[in-house]
Coordinates of C-alpha atoms in Angstrom, one line a residue:
Chain A
X15 CA 0.0 0.0 0.0
X16 CA 2.7 2.5 1.0
X17 CA 4.8 2.4 -2.2
X18 CA 1.6 2.6 -4.2
X19 CA 0.5 5.7 -2.4
X20 CA 4.0 7.2 -2.3
X21 CA 4.2 6.9 -6.0
X22 CA 1.0 9.0 -6.4
X23 CA 2.7 12.2 -5.3
X24 CA 4.5 14.6 -7.7
X25 CA 5.9 12.0 -10.1
X26 CA 5.8 13.4 -13.7
X27 CA 4.6 10.1 -15.0
X28 CA 2.5 8.4 -12.4
X29 CA 2.6 4.6 -12.9
X30 CA -0.5 4.3 -10.8
X31 CA -2.4 6.4 -13.3
X32 CA -0.9 4.5 -16.2
X33 CA -2.0 1.2 -14.8
X34 CA -5.4 2.6 -14.2
X35 CA -5.7 3.6 -17.8
X36 CA -4.4 0.3 -19.1
X37 CA -6.7 -1.8 -16.9
X38 CA -9.8 0.4 -17.5
X39 CA -9.1 0.3 -21.2
X40 CA -9.0 -3.5 -21.0
X41 CA -12.3 -3.6 -19.0
X42 CA -14.1 -1.2 -21.4
X43 CA -12.7 -2.7 -24.6
X44 CA -13.7 -6.2 -23.7
X45 CA -17.1 -5.0 -22.6
X46 CA -17.6 -3.5 -26.1
X47 CA -16.4 -6.9 -27.5
X48 CA -19.1 -8.6 -25.5
X49 CA -21.7 -6.5 -27.2
X50 CA -20.2 -6.7 -30.7
X51 CA -19.5 -10.4 -30.9
X52 CA -22.0 -12.9 -32.2
X53 CA -20.4 -16.1 -31.0
X54 CA -21.7 -16.8 -27.5
X55 CA -18.6 -18.5 -26.1
X56 CA -16.4 -15.7 -27.3
X57 CA -18.8 -13.3 -25.6
X58 CA -18.4 -15.3 -22.3
X59 CA -14.6 -15.1 -22.8
X60 CA -14.7 -11.3 -23.3
X61 CA -17.0 -10.9 -20.3
X62 CA -14.6 -12.8 -18.0
X63 CA -11.7 -10.7 -19.1
X64 CA -13.7 -7.5 -18.6
X65 CA -14.8 -8.6 -15.1
X66 CA -11.2 -9.6 -14.2
X67 CA -10.0 -6.2 -15.3
X68 CA -12.6 -4.7 -13.1
X69 CA -11.2 -6.6 -10.2
X70 CA -7.8 -5.3 -11.2
X71 CA -9.2 -1.8 -10.8
X72 CA -10.4 -2.6 -7.4
X73 CA -7.0 -3.9 -6.4
X74 CA -5.5 -0.7 -7.8
X75 CA -7.8 1.3 -5.6
X76 CA -6.6 -0.7 -2.5
X77 CA -9.9 -2.5 -2.0
X78 CA -8.3 -5.9 -1.9
X79 CA -11.2 -7.7 -0.3
X80 CA -13.7 -6.4 -2.8
X81 CA -11.3 -7.2 -5.6
X82 CA -10.9 -10.8 -4.4
X83 CA -14.7 -11.1 -3.9
X84 CA -15.1 -9.8 -7.5
X85 CA -12.7 -12.5 -8.7
X86 CA -14.3 -15.3 -6.7
X87 CA -18.0 -14.5 -7.3
X88 CA -18.2 -12.9 -10.7
X89 CA -15.1 -14.2 -12.5
X90 CA -14.9 -17.6 -10.8
X91 CA -18.5 -18.4 -10.0
X92 CA -20.9 -16.7 -12.4
X93 CA -18.9 -17.2 -15.5
X94 CA -18.4 -20.9 -14.8
X95 CA -22.1 -21.1 -14.3
X96 CA -22.7 -19.1 -17.5
X97 CA -20.4 -21.4 -19.5
X98 CA -22.2 -24.5 -18.0
X99 CA -25.5 -22.9 -19.0
X100 CA -24.3 -22.0 -22.5
X101 CA -22.9 -25.5 -23.0
X102 CA -25.8 -27.4 -21.7
X103 CA -28.5 -25.3 -23.4
X104 CA -26.8 -23.9 -26.6
X105 CA -28.5 -25.3 -29.6
X106 CA -27.7 -24.3 -33.2
X107 CA -29.8 -21.2 -33.1
X108 CA -28.4 -19.8 -29.9
X109 CA -24.7 -20.4 -30.5
X110 CA -24.6 -17.3 -32.8
X111 CA -26.7 -14.4 -31.5
X112 CA -27.4 -11.3 -33.5
X113 CA -27.8 -8.1 -31.5
X114 CA -31.0 -6.4 -32.7
X115 CA -31.6 -2.6 -32.9
X116 CA -34.0 -2.8 -30.0
X117 CA -31.4 -4.5 -27.9
X118 CA -28.9 -1.7 -28.7
X119 CA -31.5 1.0 -27.7
X120 CA -32.3 -0.8 -24.4
X121 CA -28.7 -1.5 -23.6
X122 CA -27.6 2.1 -24.3
X123 CA -30.6 3.4 -22.2
X124 CA -29.6 1.2 -19.2
X125 CA -25.9 1.8 -19.5
X126 CA -26.4 5.5 -20.0
X127 CA -28.5 5.7 -16.9
X128 CA -26.0 3.8 -14.8
X129 CA -23.2 6.0 -16.1
X130 CA -25.1 9.2 -15.2
X131 CA -25.7 7.8 -11.7
X132 CA -22.1 6.8 -11.2
X133 CA -20.7 10.1 -12.5
X134 CA -22.9 12.0 -10.1
X135 CA -21.7 9.7 -7.3
X136 CA -18.1 10.1 -8.2
X137 CA -18.2 13.9 -7.8
X138 CA -20.5 13.7 -4.8
X139 CA -17.9 12.7 -2.2
X140 CA -15.1 15.2 -1.9
X141 CA -12.5 12.5 -0.9
X142 CA -13.0 10.7 -4.1
X143 CA -12.0 13.7 -6.2
X144 CA -8.4 13.6 -5.2
X145 CA -6.1 10.6 -5.7
X146 CA -4.0 11.4 -2.6
X147 CA -6.4 10.6 0.1
X148 CA -3.5 9.4 2.3
X149 CA -1.3 12.4 2.1
X150 CA -4.3 14.7 2.8
X151 CA -5.1 12.6 5.9
X152 CA -1.5 12.9 7.0
X153 CA -1.4 16.6 6.4
X154 CA -4.6 17.1 8.4
X155 CA -3.2 15.0 11.3
X156 CA 0.1 16.9 11.3
X157 CA -1.7 20.3 11.2
X158 CA -3.9 19.3 14.1
X159 CA -1.0 17.9 16.1
X160 CA 0.9 21.2 15.6
X161 CA -2.2 23.1 16.8
X162 CA -2.2 21.0 19.9
X163 CA 1.5 21.5 20.4
X164 CA 1.1 25.2 20.3
X165 CA -1.9 25.0 22.6
X166 CA 0.3 23.0 25.0
X167 CA 3.1 25.4 24.7
X168 CA 0.7 28.2 25.6
X169 CA 0.0 26.2 28.8
X170 CA -3.6 25.2 28.0
X171 CA -4.7 21.7 28.9
X172 CA -5.7 19.4 26.1
X173 CA -9.3 18.6 26.5
X174 CA -10.7 15.0 26.3
X175 CA -12.6 16.0 23.1
X176 CA -9.5 17.1 21.3
X177 CA -7.6 14.0 22.4
X178 CA -10.4 11.9 21.0
X179 CA -10.3 13.8 17.8
X180 CA -6.6 13.2 17.5
X181 CA -7.0 9.5 18.2
X182 CA -9.6 9.3 15.4
X183 CA -7.5 11.2 13.0
X184 CA -4.4 9.1 13.8
X185 CA -6.5 5.9 13.3
X186 CA -7.8 7.1 10.0
X187 CA -4.3 8.1 8.8
X188 CA -2.8 4.8 9.9
X189 CA -5.5 2.7 8.3
X190 CA -5.1 4.5 4.9
X191 CA -7.8 3.6 2.5
X192 CA -10.5 1.5 4.2
X193 CA -9.6 -2.1 3.3
X194 CA -9.7 -4.3 6.3
X195 CA -11.5 -7.6 6.0
X196 CA -12.3 -7.7 9.6
X197 CA -14.1 -4.3 9.5
X198 CA -16.2 -5.4 6.5
X199 CA -17.1 -8.6 8.4
X200 CA -18.0 -6.7 11.5
X201 CA -20.0 -4.3 9.4
X202 CA -22.1 -7.2 8.3
X203 CA -22.6 -8.1 12.0
X204 CA -23.7 -4.6 12.9
X205 CA -20.5 -2.8 13.9
X206 CA -19.4 -0.1 11.6
X207 CA -15.8 0.7 12.2
X208 CA -15.9 3.7 9.8
X209 CA -18.8 5.3 11.6
X210 CA -17.6 4.7 15.2
X211 CA -17.2 8.4 15.8
X212 CA -20.9 8.8 15.4
X213 CA -22.6 7.0 18.3
X214 CA -26.0 6.7 16.7
X215 CA -25.1 5.3 13.3
X216 CA -22.1 3.3 14.6
X217 CA -24.2 0.3 15.3
X218 CA -26.2 0.3 12.1
X219 CA -25.7 -3.1 10.5
X220 CA -26.9 -4.8 7.4
X221 CA -26.9 -8.4 8.7
X222 CA -30.7 -8.9 8.7
X223 CA -31.4 -7.6 5.2
X224 CA -28.3 -9.5 3.9
X225 CA -29.5 -12.8 5.5
X226 CA -33.0 -12.4 4.2
X227 CA -31.7 -11.8 0.7
X228 CA -29.3 -14.7 0.8
X229 CA -32.0 -17.1 2.1
X230 CA -34.3 -15.8 -0.6
X231 CA -31.7 -16.6 -3.2
X232 CA -31.3 -20.1 -1.7
X233 CA -35.0 -20.6 -1.9
X234 CA -35.0 -19.5 -5.6
X235 CA -32.1 -21.9 -6.3
X236 CA -33.9 -24.8 -4.7
X237 CA -37.1 -24.0 -6.6
X238 CA -35.2 -23.8 -9.9
X239 CA -33.5 -27.1 -9.2
X240 CA -36.8 -28.7 -8.3
X241 CA -38.4 -27.5 -11.5
X242 CA -35.5 -28.4 -13.7
X243 CA -34.8 -31.9 -12.3
X244 CA -35.2 -34.9 -14.6
X245 CA -38.7 -36.3 -14.4
X246 CA -38.4 -39.9 -13.1
X247 CA -40.2 -42.6 -15.0
X248 CA -42.2 -45.2 -13.1
X249 CA -40.8 -48.6 -13.0
X250 CA -43.6 -50.0 -15.1
X251 CA -43.0 -47.4 -17.8
X252 CA -39.4 -48.6 -18.2
X253 CA -40.4 -52.2 -18.9
X254 CA -42.8 -51.1 -21.5
Chain B
X5 CA 11.9 -3.3 -3.0
X6 CA 10.0 -0.7 -5.1
X7 CA 11.3 2.2 -2.9
X8 CA 14.9 0.8 -3.2
X9 CA 14.9 1.0 -7.0
X10 CA 12.9 4.2 -7.0
X11 CA 15.9 5.8 -5.3
X12 CA 18.1 5.1 -8.3
X13 CA 16.1 7.3 -10.6
X14 CA 15.8 11.1 -10.8
X15 CA 12.7 12.8 -9.4
X16 CA 9.7 12.3 -11.6
X17 CA 11.0 9.0 -13.0
X18 CA 10.4 6.9 -9.9
X19 CA 7.9 4.9 -11.8
X20 CA 10.7 3.3 -13.7
X21 CA 12.1 2.0 -10.4
X22 CA 8.8 0.5 -9.5
X23 CA 8.6 -1.1 -13.0
X24 CA 12.1 -2.6 -12.5
X25 CA 11.1 -4.0 -9.1
X26 CA 7.9 -5.5 -10.7
X27 CA 9.8 -7.0 -13.5
X28 CA 12.4 -8.6 -11.2
X29 CA 9.6 -10.1 -9.1
X30 CA 7.7 -11.4 -12.1
X31 CA 11.0 -12.9 -13.5
X32 CA 11.6 -14.7 -10.1
X33 CA 8.1 -16.0 -10.0
X34 CA 8.1 -17.3 -13.6
X35 CA 11.3 -19.1 -12.8
X36 CA 9.7 -20.7 -9.7
X37 CA 7.2 -22.3 -12.1
X38 CA 9.5 -23.0 -14.9
X39 CA 12.3 -24.5 -12.8
X40 CA 9.8 -26.3 -10.7
X41 CA 8.2 -27.9 -13.8
X42 CA 11.7 -28.7 -15.1
X43 CA 12.7 -30.5 -11.9
X44 CA 9.4 -32.2 -11.2
X45 CA 8.9 -33.6 -14.7
X46 CA 12.2 -35.3 -14.3
X47 CA 11.3 -36.3 -10.7
X48 CA 8.0 -37.7 -11.9
X49 CA 9.7 -40.0 -14.3
X50 CA 12.2 -41.1 -11.7
X51 CA 9.5 -41.6 -9.0
X52 CA 7.2 -43.5 -11.4
X53 CA 10.2 -45.6 -12.5
X54 CA 11.1 -46.6 -9.0
X55 CA 7.5 -47.4 -8.1
X56 CA 7.2 -49.6 -11.2
X57 CA 10.5 -51.2 -10.5
X58 CA 12.2 -49.5 -13.5
X59 CA 15.1 -47.0 -13.6
X60 CA 13.4 -44.1 -15.5
X61 CA 15.6 -41.8 -17.5
X62 CA 19.3 -42.7 -17.3
X63 CA 21.1 -41.3 -20.2
X64 CA 20.4 -37.6 -21.0
X65 CA 22.9 -35.6 -19.0
X66 CA 24.7 -38.1 -16.8
X67 CA 23.7 -41.3 -14.9
X68 CA 20.5 -39.9 -13.5
X69 CA 19.1 -38.4 -16.7
X70 CA 19.2 -34.9 -15.2
X71 CA 18.6 -33.2 -18.5
X72 CA 15.7 -35.3 -19.6
X73 CA 13.3 -32.3 -19.1
X74 CA 15.5 -30.1 -21.3
X75 CA 15.4 -32.7 -24.0
X76 CA 11.7 -32.9 -23.7
X77 CA 11.4 -29.1 -23.9
X78 CA 13.5 -29.0 -27.1
X79 CA 11.4 -31.8 -28.6
X80 CA 8.2 -29.9 -27.7
X81 CA 9.5 -26.6 -29.2
X82 CA 10.3 -28.3 -32.5
X83 CA 6.9 -30.0 -32.8
X84 CA 4.4 -28.7 -35.3
X85 CA 1.6 -26.4 -33.9
X86 CA -1.5 -28.2 -35.1
X87 CA -5.1 -26.9 -35.0
X88 CA -8.2 -28.9 -36.0
X89 CA -10.3 -27.7 -38.8
X90 CA -13.5 -27.3 -36.7
X91 CA -11.7 -25.4 -33.9
X92 CA -12.5 -21.9 -32.9
X93 CA -9.2 -20.3 -33.9
X94 CA -9.0 -17.4 -31.4
X95 CA -10.2 -19.3 -28.4
X96 CA -8.1 -22.4 -29.3
X97 CA -4.9 -20.3 -29.4
X98 CA -5.7 -18.3 -26.3
X99 CA -6.8 -21.1 -24.0
X100 CA -3.3 -22.3 -22.9
X101 CA -2.3 -18.8 -22.0
X102 CA -5.5 -18.4 -19.9
X103 CA -4.8 -21.6 -18.0
X104 CA -1.1 -20.6 -17.4
X105 CA -1.9 -17.0 -16.4
X106 CA -4.5 -18.2 -13.9
X107 CA -1.9 -20.6 -12.3
X108 CA 0.8 -17.9 -12.4
X109 CA -1.3 -15.1 -10.9
X110 CA -1.8 -17.1 -7.8
X111 CA 1.9 -17.1 -7.1
X112 CA 1.7 -13.3 -6.8
X113 CA 0.3 -13.5 -3.2
X114 CA 2.3 -16.6 -2.1
X115 CA 4.9 -15.7 0.5
X116 CA 8.2 -17.6 0.3
X117 CA 9.5 -16.3 3.6
X118 CA 8.5 -13.9 6.3
X119 CA 7.6 -10.8 4.3
X120 CA 9.1 -12.1 1.1
X121 CA 6.0 -11.9 -1.1
X122 CA 5.4 -10.1 -4.3
X123 CA 2.1 -8.6 -3.2
X124 CA 1.4 -8.6 0.5
X125 CA -2.3 -8.8 0.9
X126 CA -4.1 -9.0 4.2
X127 CA -6.5 -11.4 2.5
X128 CA -3.8 -13.4 0.7
X129 CA -5.4 -16.8 1.4
X130 CA -8.8 -15.7 0.0
X131 CA -7.1 -14.3 -3.1
X132 CA -5.2 -17.5 -3.6
X133 CA -8.4 -19.6 -3.4
X134 CA -10.2 -17.2 -5.7
X135 CA -7.5 -17.4 -8.3
X136 CA -7.1 -21.2 -8.1
X137 CA -10.8 -21.5 -9.1
X138 CA -10.1 -19.5 -12.4
X139 CA -7.9 -22.2 -13.8
X140 CA -10.9 -24.3 -14.8
X141 CA -11.8 -21.5 -17.3
X142 CA -8.8 -22.2 -19.5
X143 CA -9.7 -25.9 -19.4
X144 CA -13.3 -25.2 -20.5
X145 CA -12.1 -22.9 -23.3
X146 CA -9.7 -25.5 -24.5
X147 CA -12.2 -28.2 -24.4
X148 CA -14.9 -26.2 -26.1
X149 CA -12.9 -24.6 -28.8
X150 CA -11.1 -27.8 -29.9
X151 CA -14.2 -28.8 -31.9
X152 CA -13.8 -32.4 -30.6
X153 CA -16.2 -34.3 -28.5
X154 CA -13.4 -36.0 -26.5
X155 CA -12.0 -32.6 -25.5
X156 CA -15.5 -31.4 -24.6
X157 CA -16.1 -34.5 -22.4
X158 CA -12.8 -34.0 -20.7
X159 CA -13.4 -30.3 -20.1
X160 CA -16.9 -30.9 -18.7
X161 CA -15.6 -33.7 -16.4
X162 CA -12.8 -31.5 -15.1
X163 CA -15.0 -28.5 -14.6
X164 CA -17.5 -30.5 -12.6
X165 CA -14.6 -32.0 -10.6
X166 CA -12.8 -28.8 -9.8
X167 CA -15.9 -26.8 -9.1
X168 CA -17.2 -29.5 -6.7
X169 CA -13.9 -29.9 -4.9
X170 CA -13.7 -26.2 -4.3
X171 CA -16.3 -26.6 -1.5
X172 CA -14.3 -29.0 0.8
X173 CA -11.1 -27.2 -0.1
X174 CA -12.6 -23.9 1.1
X175 CA -13.8 -25.4 4.3
X176 CA -10.4 -27.0 5.0
X177 CA -8.7 -23.7 4.4
X178 CA -11.0 -21.9 6.9
X179 CA -9.6 -24.0 9.8
X180 CA -6.1 -22.4 9.9
X181 CA -7.7 -19.0 9.4
X182 CA -9.9 -19.7 12.4
X183 CA -7.0 -20.7 14.6
X184 CA -4.8 -17.8 13.5
X185 CA -7.5 -15.2 13.3
X186 CA -6.2 -13.8 10.0
X187 CA -6.3 -14.4 6.3
X188 CA -2.8 -12.9 5.9
X189 CA -0.5 -15.8 4.8
X190 CA 2.6 -14.1 6.2
X191 CA 0.9 -13.7 9.6
X192 CA -0.3 -17.4 9.5
X193 CA 3.2 -18.5 8.8
X194 CA 4.8 -16.3 11.4
X195 CA 2.4 -17.5 14.1
X196 CA 3.8 -21.0 13.8
X197 CA 7.3 -19.9 14.8
X198 CA 9.3 -22.0 17.2
X199 CA 9.6 -25.7 17.6
X200 CA 7.9 -27.9 15.1
X201 CA 5.2 -28.6 17.7
X202 CA 3.9 -25.1 16.9
X203 CA 2.9 -26.2 13.4
X204 CA -0.8 -26.0 13.0
X205 CA -1.0 -29.7 12.1
X206 CA -0.1 -30.5 15.7
X207 CA -2.6 -28.0 17.0
X208 CA -5.3 -30.5 17.7
X209 CA -6.5 -33.8 16.3
X210 CA -9.1 -32.1 14.1
X211 CA -6.5 -30.1 12.2
X212 CA -4.6 -33.3 11.6
X213 CA -7.6 -34.8 9.9
X214 CA -8.3 -31.6 8.0
X215 CA -4.8 -31.7 6.5
X216 CA -5.5 -35.1 4.9
X217 CA -8.8 -33.9 3.5
X218 CA -7.1 -30.7 2.2
X219 CA -4.4 -32.9 0.5
X220 CA -7.1 -35.1 -1.1
X221 CA -9.0 -32.0 -2.4
X222 CA -5.8 -30.4 -3.6
X223 CA -4.9 -33.5 -5.6
X224 CA -8.4 -33.4 -7.1
X225 CA -8.4 -29.7 -7.8
X226 CA -5.1 -29.9 -9.7
X227 CA -6.5 -32.8 -11.7
X228 CA -3.9 -35.4 -10.7
X229 CA -4.4 -39.1 -10.5
X230 CA -6.4 -40.8 -9.0
X231 CA -8.7 -38.0 -9.9
X232 CA -7.6 -37.6 -13.5
X233 CA -10.6 -39.0 -15.2
X234 CA -10.8 -35.8 -17.1
X235 CA -7.8 -37.0 -19.2
X236 CA -8.3 -40.7 -18.8
X237 CA -6.1 -42.0 -21.6
X238 CA -8.0 -45.2 -22.0
X239 CA -11.4 -43.6 -22.8
X240 CA -10.7 -39.9 -23.7
X241 CA -7.2 -40.1 -25.1
X242 CA -6.1 -37.0 -23.2
X243 CA -9.2 -35.2 -22.3
X244 CA -9.4 -31.5 -22.8
X245 CA -5.9 -31.3 -24.4
X246 CA -6.5 -34.1 -27.0
X247 CA -6.1 -31.6 -29.9
X248 CA -3.1 -29.7 -28.6
X249 CA 0.5 -30.2 -29.6
X250 CA 3.9 -28.7 -29.1
X251 CA 4.3 -25.7 -26.9
X252 CA 0.6 -25.1 -26.3
X253 CA 0.3 -28.6 -24.9
X254 CA 3.3 -28.0 -22.7
X255 CA 1.9 -24.7 -21.4
X256 CA -1.0 -26.7 -20.0
X257 CA 1.5 -29.0 -18.3
X258 CA 3.4 -26.0 -16.9
X259 CA 0.1 -24.8 -15.5
X260 CA -0.5 -28.2 -13.9
X261 CA 2.9 -28.4 -12.3
X262 CA 2.6 -24.7 -11.2
X263 CA -0.7 -25.5 -9.4
X264 CA 0.9 -28.6 -7.8
X265 CA 3.7 -26.5 -6.4
X266 CA 1.2 -23.8 -5.4
X267 CA -1.2 -26.2 -3.4
X268 CA 1.8 -27.9 -1.8
X269 CA 3.3 -24.6 -0.7
X270 CA 0.0 -23.5 0.6
X271 CA -0.3 -26.8 2.6
X272 CA 3.2 -26.1 3.9
X273 CA 2.2 -22.6 5.0
X274 CA -1.1 -23.5 6.4
X275 CA -0.3 -26.7 8.2
X276 CA 3.5 -27.3 8.3
X277 CA 4.8 -24.0 9.6
X278 CA 5.6 -22.5 6.3
X279 CA 9.2 -21.1 6.2
X280 CA 9.8 -22.0 9.9
X281 CA 12.2 -25.0 10.2
X282 CA 11.5 -27.8 12.7
X283 CA 14.1 -26.3 15.2
X284 CA 14.2 -22.5 15.5
X285 CA 18.0 -22.0 15.2
X286 CA 17.9 -18.5 13.8
X287 CA 15.4 -17.0 16.3
X288 CA 17.3 -18.8 19.1
X289 CA 20.5 -17.1 17.9
X290 CA 18.7 -13.8 17.8
X291 CA 17.5 -14.3 21.3
X292 CA 21.0 -15.2 22.6
X293 CA 22.7 -12.2 20.9
X294 CA 20.0 -9.6 20.7
X295 CA 22.6 -6.7 20.7
X296 CA 24.5 -8.0 17.7
X297 CA 21.8 -9.7 15.6
X298 CA 18.6 -8.1 16.7
X299 CA 18.4 -5.4 14.0
X300 CA 20.9 -6.9 11.6
X301 CA 19.6 -6.9 8.1
X302 CA 22.1 -9.4 6.6
X303 CA 21.3 -11.9 9.4
X304 CA 17.6 -11.7 8.9
X305 CA 18.2 -12.0 5.1
X306 CA 20.2 -15.2 5.7
X307 CA 17.4 -16.4 8.0
X308 CA 14.9 -15.7 5.2
X309 CA 16.9 -17.5 2.6
X310 CA 16.9 -20.5 4.9
X311 CA 13.2 -20.0 5.3
X312 CA 12.7 -20.1 1.5
X313 CA 14.8 -23.3 1.3
X314 CA 12.7 -24.8 4.1
X315 CA 9.4 -23.9 2.4
X316 CA 10.6 -25.2 -1.0
X317 CA 11.6 -28.5 0.7
X318 CA 8.2 -28.9 2.3
X319 CA 6.5 -28.0 -1.0
X320 CA 8.6 -30.5 -2.9
X321 CA 7.8 -33.2 -0.4
X322 CA 4.1 -32.4 -1.1
X323 CA 4.6 -32.6 -4.8
X324 CA 6.5 -35.9 -4.5
X325 CA 3.7 -37.2 -2.3
X326 CA 1.2 -36.4 -5.1
X327 CA 3.4 -38.3 -7.6
X328 CA 3.5 -41.2 -5.2
X329 CA -0.3 -41.2 -5.0
X330 CA -0.5 -40.9 -8.7
X331 CA 1.5 -44.0 -9.5
X332 CA 0.0 -46.0 -6.6
X333 CA -3.8 -45.7 -6.8
X334 CA -6.2 -46.7 -9.6
X335 CA -8.2 -44.0 -11.3
X336 CA -11.6 -43.3 -9.8
X337 CA -14.8 -43.4 -11.8
X338 CA -16.9 -40.2 -12.1
X339 CA -19.5 -41.4 -9.6
X340 CA -16.7 -42.3 -7.1
X341 CA -15.1 -38.9 -7.6
X342 CA -18.3 -37.1 -6.7
X343 CA -19.1 -39.5 -3.8
X344 CA -15.6 -38.9 -2.4
X345 CA -16.3 -35.2 -2.5
X346 CA -19.8 -34.9 -1.3
X347 CA -20.2 -37.9 1.0
X348 CA -16.7 -37.9 2.6
X349 CA -14.7 -34.7 2.2
X350 CA -17.4 -32.2 2.8
X351 CA -18.9 -33.8 6.0
X352 CA -15.5 -34.6 7.4
X353 CA -14.2 -31.1 6.9
X354 CA -17.4 -29.6 8.2
X355 CA -17.3 -31.7 11.4
X356 CA -13.6 -30.8 11.8
X357 CA -14.4 -27.2 11.4
X358 CA -16.9 -27.4 14.3
X359 CA -14.4 -29.5 16.3
X360 CA -11.7 -26.9 15.9
X361 CA -14.1 -24.2 16.8
X362 CA -15.1 -25.9 20.1
X363 CA -11.5 -26.8 20.8
X364 CA -10.3 -23.2 20.6
X365 CA -13.5 -21.8 22.2
X366 CA -13.4 -24.1 25.2
X367 CA -9.7 -23.6 25.6
X368 CA -8.8 -27.3 25.6
X369 CA -5.1 -27.5 26.4
X370 CA -2.8 -27.1 23.4
X371 CA 0.0 -29.3 22.6
X372 CA 2.1 -26.3 21.7
X373 CA 2.8 -22.8 22.8
X374 CA 1.1 -20.7 20.2
X375 CA -0.2 -17.5 21.6
X376 CA -2.9 -18.5 24.2
X377 CA -6.4 -17.9 23.0
X378 CA -7.0 -14.9 25.3
X379 CA -3.9 -13.2 24.1
X380 CA -4.8 -13.7 20.5
X381 CA -8.2 -12.2 21.2
X382 CA -6.5 -9.2 22.6
X383 CA -4.3 -8.8 19.6
X384 CA -7.4 -9.0 17.4
X385 CA -9.2 -6.4 19.5
X386 CA -6.0 -4.3 19.2
X387 CA -7.0 -3.6 15.6
X388 CA -9.4 -1.0 16.9
X389 CA -7.1 0.3 19.4
X390 CA -4.1 1.0 17.1
X391 CA -5.3 4.5 16.6
X392 CA -5.6 5.1 20.3
X393 CA -2.0 3.8 20.9
X394 CA -0.7 5.9 18.1
X395 CA -2.4 9.0 19.4
X396 CA -0.9 8.2 22.9
X397 CA 2.5 7.9 21.4
X398 CA 2.1 11.0 19.4
X399 CA 0.9 13.0 22.4
X400 CA 3.8 11.7 24.4
X401 CA 6.3 12.6 21.8
X402 CA 4.7 16.0 21.5
X403 CA 4.9 16.7 25.2
X404 CA 8.4 15.4 25.4
X405 CA 9.5 17.6 22.4
X406 CA 7.8 20.6 23.9
X407 CA 9.6 19.8 27.2
X408 CA 12.9 19.6 25.5
X409 CA 12.4 22.8 23.5
X410 CA 11.3 24.4 26.7
X411 CA 14.5 23.3 28.4
X412 CA 16.6 24.7 25.6
X413 CA 14.8 28.0 25.6

């Protein structure tokens, strides 16, 4: 993490940015190939490369856990499932698929809406606008520490509140980008490490909705397996 | 390492230093796979020869046939690169690279000694398991794009096998994570420091069982005999790589040997103490002469080099064990493979998971002196208190510095 962030400073050619452009070009290019290709297996291949490149972007952003989850769930799981589905269902007519004009319109509509939402989101949170989150954090911490020092030099006591603020800032600066697996796991159980300064929202967890959704998915899977299972013939029918 | 090379370049060109560091690490990792395949292909022939009461290679390069792998490589390079008429040309050509890249990418997060890892992830183990599952994609691509029904059969068999064996493998891998309280492979290895009784396999009887389940699942997930019905030569000729020849064929084999080394090294780190030898000579020396060797960089480097040797020996023993298994057991049928996975491996590993949980939760006496359970819990709680400690240290340094400046003034 440290060398990665250290390199994002004043370097004339920033390798972090270069890698970002390379990987995002890969992700976008293969996404376009998914839409342009007719052969369904090539589509699946392009999709898997695009998803893997997206996980590369997450790794570049320092979100290792989310990146590995992306690899495991989307690249590993879903695409294997997709390929199984393609292979077990693909008949002559479905192996090559033509993209119709209506599909293009619908796709552009959905994609454009998503892009608009995401662009708005990107510029919504001030921290995301700068690539040097860490150095800003460090600068803030140092400034506050200097303020406290001068306060101490003047002979004033450091209040409990200021002390707590310093602790929080030090914690934020030492953690860097939020990336701890333990914190994400605890967040699922109802403890939000990133919101611990706010007593009311600190304990807001998503365990119950998450559990309900996952059980729902399990029910759907069991139902699908039940409907799709091979119908068993009676013993008498076999002897016919 | 990145910072070290960045210092060589003028300001503004540090990225070249990071590139050099990345290239060196990639070169080293590629050579782990390449040299590993080189050695183990020769070893496989020797081991199989011994087991079948033959000698194996004896001529190429001296009495032991050391250079047999090199001769094989030259033969493969000079072979014609064939492609069937019905094959999908792009996917057929790209499939070996996908399989190899998936196997290679996993090495990125594999530590070879304490801190000697290309990419230190705090979720290294999870990343490794995620990447290991990607290898099946190259296999499916190869099987599908060959335009041959034997290849397709082989690919489907292997996909079914690998995907189903991921489940018990995942459960087995959770056990060391549960004991150590982290998914960081470096931390898991470092927690097993000390005498060999500290290795996790001696932690409690459940872990001992889990290791054998892990080994079985690992053999199945790298598609080695007795789980090699995907390339059963009597029925499917060679399974998903029936249509491949020359270098593309050997890339698949490099990927297979790469994954064998990977799962064996992972077993060594998770269960056999990783880079820690059976007797802690170096840490004992460090304890005896803390003044001379405590912060000595060359001494810790030597210790780490011995650690790498230790890990590679353990991993090689794992690979040779896999070879032994391959030439000893008969091949399983497809129903036996799935029975083995679902009826034996999954329940055994799940029961052991519960057993380890109760063992650690109830504080049953350990056979070793890993950190006691309460202490480890404190370390884990410490994650939230690091900020507090830092602030404390900062405040102390601030007050001391103001005191000093006050004295001077």
